[in-house]
């Protein structure tokens, strides 16, 4: 529910539409109404940590929210704005998925995972555009991801791994901490991933 809510809020933010609590309940939270405040709190934390955005209630009577840019304005600091920032958020989610699945995933597994986030590879996405192209071309060209054909597969299958830029710009420890925060668990919960991050230090 947290991932779905994050996606929902990002799409609304693209159009700069204020977000009503009623819409969040109706479209995303539905039967998890009792956990509303916990889901919103976790979604807000993810938005802050991944996208540099903060969910702010601007009308406490009617429960209307907006997303505001929460990134530091340090002088000379390079900030990717708008769609670039959101693409980096999606990239972090993909890198996390690859790492948690043992550092390599089949393309079919990745598309299935993105489906759960309501990001469909075959459809034009309002935030990310052509998702398949973004993942298989742009992220690969930027060296965030590597895509390799799996031998002797018909129809051809591919596997995704971290690219060299991802290895340099982030660490598996950061990614594991991100996943742990998303799931509300301690990083040691994932024993093999945790020992890998410790070994990489």
GROMACS .gro file of C-alpha atoms in nm:
model
  201
    1UNK     CA    1   0.000   0.000   0.000
    2UNK     CA    2   0.289   0.237   0.076
    3UNK     CA    3   0.440   0.193  -0.274
    4UNK     CA    4   0.099   0.243  -0.436
    5UNK     CA    5   0.037   0.559  -0.236
    6UNK     CA    6   0.381   0.699  -0.326
    7UNK     CA    7   0.309   0.643  -0.697
    8UNK     CA    8  -0.039   0.796  -0.664
    9UNK     CA    9   0.101   1.107  -0.492
   10UNK     CA   10   0.377   1.148  -0.752
   11UNK     CA   11   0.128   1.133  -1.038
   12UNK     CA   12  -0.093   1.393  -0.867
   13UNK     CA   13   0.212   1.610  -0.801
   14UNK     CA   14   0.304   1.609  -1.172
   15UNK     CA   15  -0.013   1.806  -1.236
   16UNK     CA   16   0.032   2.006  -0.915
   17UNK     CA   17  -0.317   1.903  -0.804
   18UNK     CA   18  -0.386   1.927  -0.429
   19UNK     CA   19  -0.450   1.579  -0.291
   20UNK     CA   20  -0.759   1.503  -0.082
   21UNK     CA   21  -0.752   1.248   0.197
   22UNK     CA   22  -1.081   1.111   0.062
   23UNK     CA   23  -0.909   1.031  -0.271
   24UNK     CA   24  -0.623   0.854  -0.095
   25UNK     CA   25  -0.872   0.645   0.103
   26UNK     CA   26  -1.090   0.568  -0.199
   27UNK     CA   27  -0.819   0.496  -0.457
   28UNK     CA   28  -0.534   0.347  -0.262
   29UNK     CA   29  -0.591   0.269   0.103
   30UNK     CA   30  -0.943   0.122   0.066
   31UNK     CA   31  -0.980  -0.170   0.312
   32UNK     CA   32  -0.665  -0.063   0.504
   33UNK     CA   33  -0.850   0.242   0.639
   34UNK     CA   34  -0.753   0.160   0.999
   35UNK     CA   35  -0.384   0.178   0.907
   36UNK     CA   36  -0.432   0.511   0.720
   37UNK     CA   37  -0.202   0.725   0.935
   38UNK     CA   38   0.076   0.462   0.938
   39UNK     CA   39   0.058   0.417   0.557
   40UNK     CA   40   0.066   0.795   0.502
   41UNK     CA   41   0.355   0.835   0.748
   42UNK     CA   42   0.563   0.570   0.569
   43UNK     CA   43   0.476   0.710   0.226
   44UNK     CA   44   0.581   1.058   0.345
   45UNK     CA   45   0.913   0.919   0.471
   46UNK     CA   46   0.975   0.746   0.137
   47UNK     CA   47   0.888   1.064  -0.054
   48UNK     CA   48   1.132   1.264   0.159
   49UNK     CA   49   1.418   1.014   0.140
   50UNK     CA   50   1.383   0.911  -0.224
   51UNK     CA   51   1.232   1.209  -0.403
   52UNK     CA   52   1.315   1.500  -0.171
   53UNK     CA   53   0.944   1.579  -0.142
   54UNK     CA   54   0.736   1.638   0.168
   55UNK     CA   55   0.364   1.576   0.212
   56UNK     CA   56   0.210   1.882   0.379
   57UNK     CA   57  -0.150   1.921   0.495
   58UNK     CA   58  -0.261   2.267   0.376
   59UNK     CA   59  -0.624   2.242   0.489
   60UNK     CA   60  -0.674   2.058   0.817
   61UNK     CA   61  -1.055   2.085   0.806
   62UNK     CA   62  -1.099   1.929   0.462
   63UNK     CA   63  -0.774   1.727   0.483
   64UNK     CA   64  -0.609   1.852   0.166
   65UNK     CA   65  -0.239   1.789   0.102
   66UNK     CA   66   0.029   1.907  -0.138
   67UNK     CA   67   0.383   1.783  -0.206
   68UNK     CA   68   0.656   2.039  -0.156
   69UNK     CA   69   1.018   2.021  -0.265
   70UNK     CA   70   1.226   1.933   0.039
   71UNK     CA   71   1.574   1.922  -0.117
   72UNK     CA   72   1.854   2.130   0.033
   73UNK     CA   73   1.934   2.446  -0.162
   74UNK     CA   74   2.309   2.435  -0.110
   75UNK     CA   75   2.493   2.675  -0.337
   76UNK     CA   76   2.638   2.509  -0.644
   77UNK     CA   77   2.476   2.179  -0.555
   78UNK     CA   78   2.346   1.989  -0.855
   79UNK     CA   79   1.979   1.908  -0.811
   80UNK     CA   80   1.785   1.707  -1.061
   81UNK     CA   81   1.435   1.847  -1.070
   82UNK     CA   82   1.094   1.723  -1.170
   83UNK     CA   83   1.096   1.417  -1.387
   84UNK     CA   84   1.469   1.356  -1.345
   85UNK     CA   85   1.429   1.332  -0.969
   86UNK     CA   86   1.136   1.095  -1.004
   87UNK     CA   87   1.331   0.880  -1.250
   88UNK     CA   88   1.608   0.852  -0.992
   89UNK     CA   89   1.347   0.744  -0.737
   90UNK     CA   90   1.225   0.471  -0.971
   91UNK     CA   91   1.586   0.369  -1.036
   92UNK     CA   92   1.651   0.331  -0.662
   93UNK     CA   93   1.345   0.107  -0.632
   94UNK     CA   94   1.473  -0.107  -0.925
   95UNK     CA   95   1.827  -0.127  -0.779
   96UNK     CA   96   1.676  -0.234  -0.445
   97UNK     CA   97   1.471  -0.506  -0.614
   98UNK     CA   98   1.779  -0.641  -0.800
   99UNK     CA   99   1.991  -0.645  -0.484
  100UNK     CA  100   1.723  -0.813  -0.272
  101UNK     CA  101   1.680  -1.081  -0.539
  102UNK     CA  102   2.048  -1.179  -0.529
  103UNK     CA  103   2.203  -0.909  -0.754
  104UNK     CA  104   2.048  -1.036  -1.077
  105UNK     CA  105   1.688  -1.054  -1.203
  106UNK     CA  106   1.519  -1.172  -1.520
  107UNK     CA  107   1.350  -0.902  -1.725
  108UNK     CA  108   1.012  -1.078  -1.679
  109UNK     CA  109   1.051  -1.061  -1.297
  110UNK     CA  110   1.135  -0.691  -1.313
  111UNK     CA  111   0.832  -0.607  -1.531
  112UNK     CA  112   0.612  -0.807  -1.293
  113UNK     CA  113   0.751  -0.613  -0.996
  114UNK     CA  114   0.691  -0.278  -1.170
  115UNK     CA  115   0.333  -0.389  -1.242
  116UNK     CA  116   0.279  -0.406  -0.866
  117UNK     CA  117   0.381  -0.039  -0.849
  118UNK     CA  118   0.135   0.039  -1.130
  119UNK     CA  119   0.420   0.118  -1.365
  120UNK     CA  120   0.347  -0.076  -1.683
  121UNK     CA  121   0.631  -0.131  -1.933
  122UNK     CA  122   0.403  -0.137  -2.237
  123UNK     CA  123   0.213   0.182  -2.151
  124UNK     CA  124   0.302   0.549  -2.151
  125UNK     CA  125   0.343   0.659  -1.788
  126UNK     CA  126   0.248   1.015  -1.693
  127UNK     CA  127   0.570   1.061  -1.492
  128UNK     CA  128   0.822   0.824  -1.652
  129UNK     CA  129   0.707   0.821  -2.016
  130UNK     CA  130   0.800   0.499  -2.198
  131UNK     CA  131   0.900   0.283  -1.901
  132UNK     CA  132   1.051  -0.002  -2.104
  133UNK     CA  133   1.269   0.245  -2.295
  134UNK     CA  134   1.366   0.425  -1.974
  135UNK     CA  135   1.478   0.102  -1.807
  136UNK     CA  136   1.633  -0.088  -2.100
  137UNK     CA  137   1.788   0.209  -2.283
  138UNK     CA  138   1.827   0.523  -2.071
  139UNK     CA  139   1.932   0.362  -1.741
  140UNK     CA  140   2.155   0.118  -1.933
  141UNK     CA  141   2.313   0.399  -2.137
  142UNK     CA  142   2.377   0.594  -1.817
  143UNK     CA  143   2.547   0.280  -1.676
  144UNK     CA  144   2.307   0.249  -1.384
  145UNK     CA  145   2.191  -0.090  -1.510
  146UNK     CA  146   2.343  -0.368  -1.717
  147UNK     CA  147   2.126  -0.591  -1.933
  148UNK     CA  148   2.263  -0.924  -2.057
  149UNK     CA  149   2.098  -1.186  -2.280
  150UNK     CA  150   2.046  -1.523  -2.110
  151UNK     CA  151   2.198  -1.791  -2.339
  152UNK     CA  152   1.976  -2.050  -2.509
  153UNK     CA  153   1.643  -1.887  -2.427
  154UNK     CA  154   1.366  -1.884  -2.684
  155UNK     CA  155   1.202  -1.634  -2.691
  156UNK     CA  156   1.513  -1.443  -2.577
  157UNK     CA  157   1.528  -1.355  -2.208
  158UNK     CA  158   1.752  -1.101  -2.040
  159UNK     CA  159   1.886  -1.039  -1.694
  160UNK     CA  160   1.937  -0.707  -1.518
  161UNK     CA  161   2.223  -0.627  -1.281
  162UNK     CA  162   2.366  -0.312  -1.125
  163UNK     CA  163   2.583  -0.111  -1.364
  164UNK     CA  164   2.915   0.053  -1.272
  165UNK     CA  165   2.761   0.396  -1.212
  166UNK     CA  166   2.515   0.248  -0.961
  167UNK     CA  167   2.803   0.071  -0.784
  168UNK     CA  168   2.984   0.405  -0.754
  169UNK     CA  169   2.696   0.639  -0.674
  170UNK     CA  170   2.522   0.430  -0.412
  171UNK     CA  171   2.607   0.135  -0.191
  172UNK     CA  172   2.431  -0.190  -0.118
  173UNK     CA  173   2.424  -0.087   0.246
  174UNK     CA  174   2.229   0.231   0.159
  175UNK     CA  175   1.991   0.029  -0.055
  176UNK     CA  176   1.934  -0.228   0.220
  177UNK     CA  177   1.867   0.054   0.469
  178UNK     CA  178   1.618   0.203   0.221
  179UNK     CA  179   1.436  -0.132   0.187
  180UNK     CA  180   1.438  -0.179   0.565
  181UNK     CA  181   1.279   0.166   0.615
  182UNK     CA  182   1.016   0.095   0.349
  183UNK     CA  183   0.927  -0.235   0.519
  184UNK     CA  184   0.961  -0.102   0.874
  185UNK     CA  185   1.219  -0.369   0.965
  186UNK     CA  186   1.580  -0.385   1.080
  187UNK     CA  187   1.839  -0.444   0.801
  188UNK     CA  188   1.957  -0.759   0.984
  189UNK     CA  189   1.617  -0.915   0.902
  190UNK     CA  190   1.766  -1.001   0.560
  191UNK     CA  191   2.064  -1.205   0.680
  192UNK     CA  192   2.239  -1.282   0.349
  193UNK     CA  193   2.201  -0.928   0.211
  194UNK     CA  194   2.314  -0.782   0.543
  195UNK     CA  195   2.628  -0.997   0.552
  196UNK     CA  196   2.703  -0.895   0.191
  197UNK     CA  197   2.680  -0.524   0.280
  198UNK     CA  198   2.911  -0.578   0.578
  199UNK     CA  199   3.162  -0.767   0.361
  200UNK     CA  200   3.159  -0.485   0.103
  201UNK     CA  201   3.263  -0.218   0.350
   0.00000   0.00000   0.00000
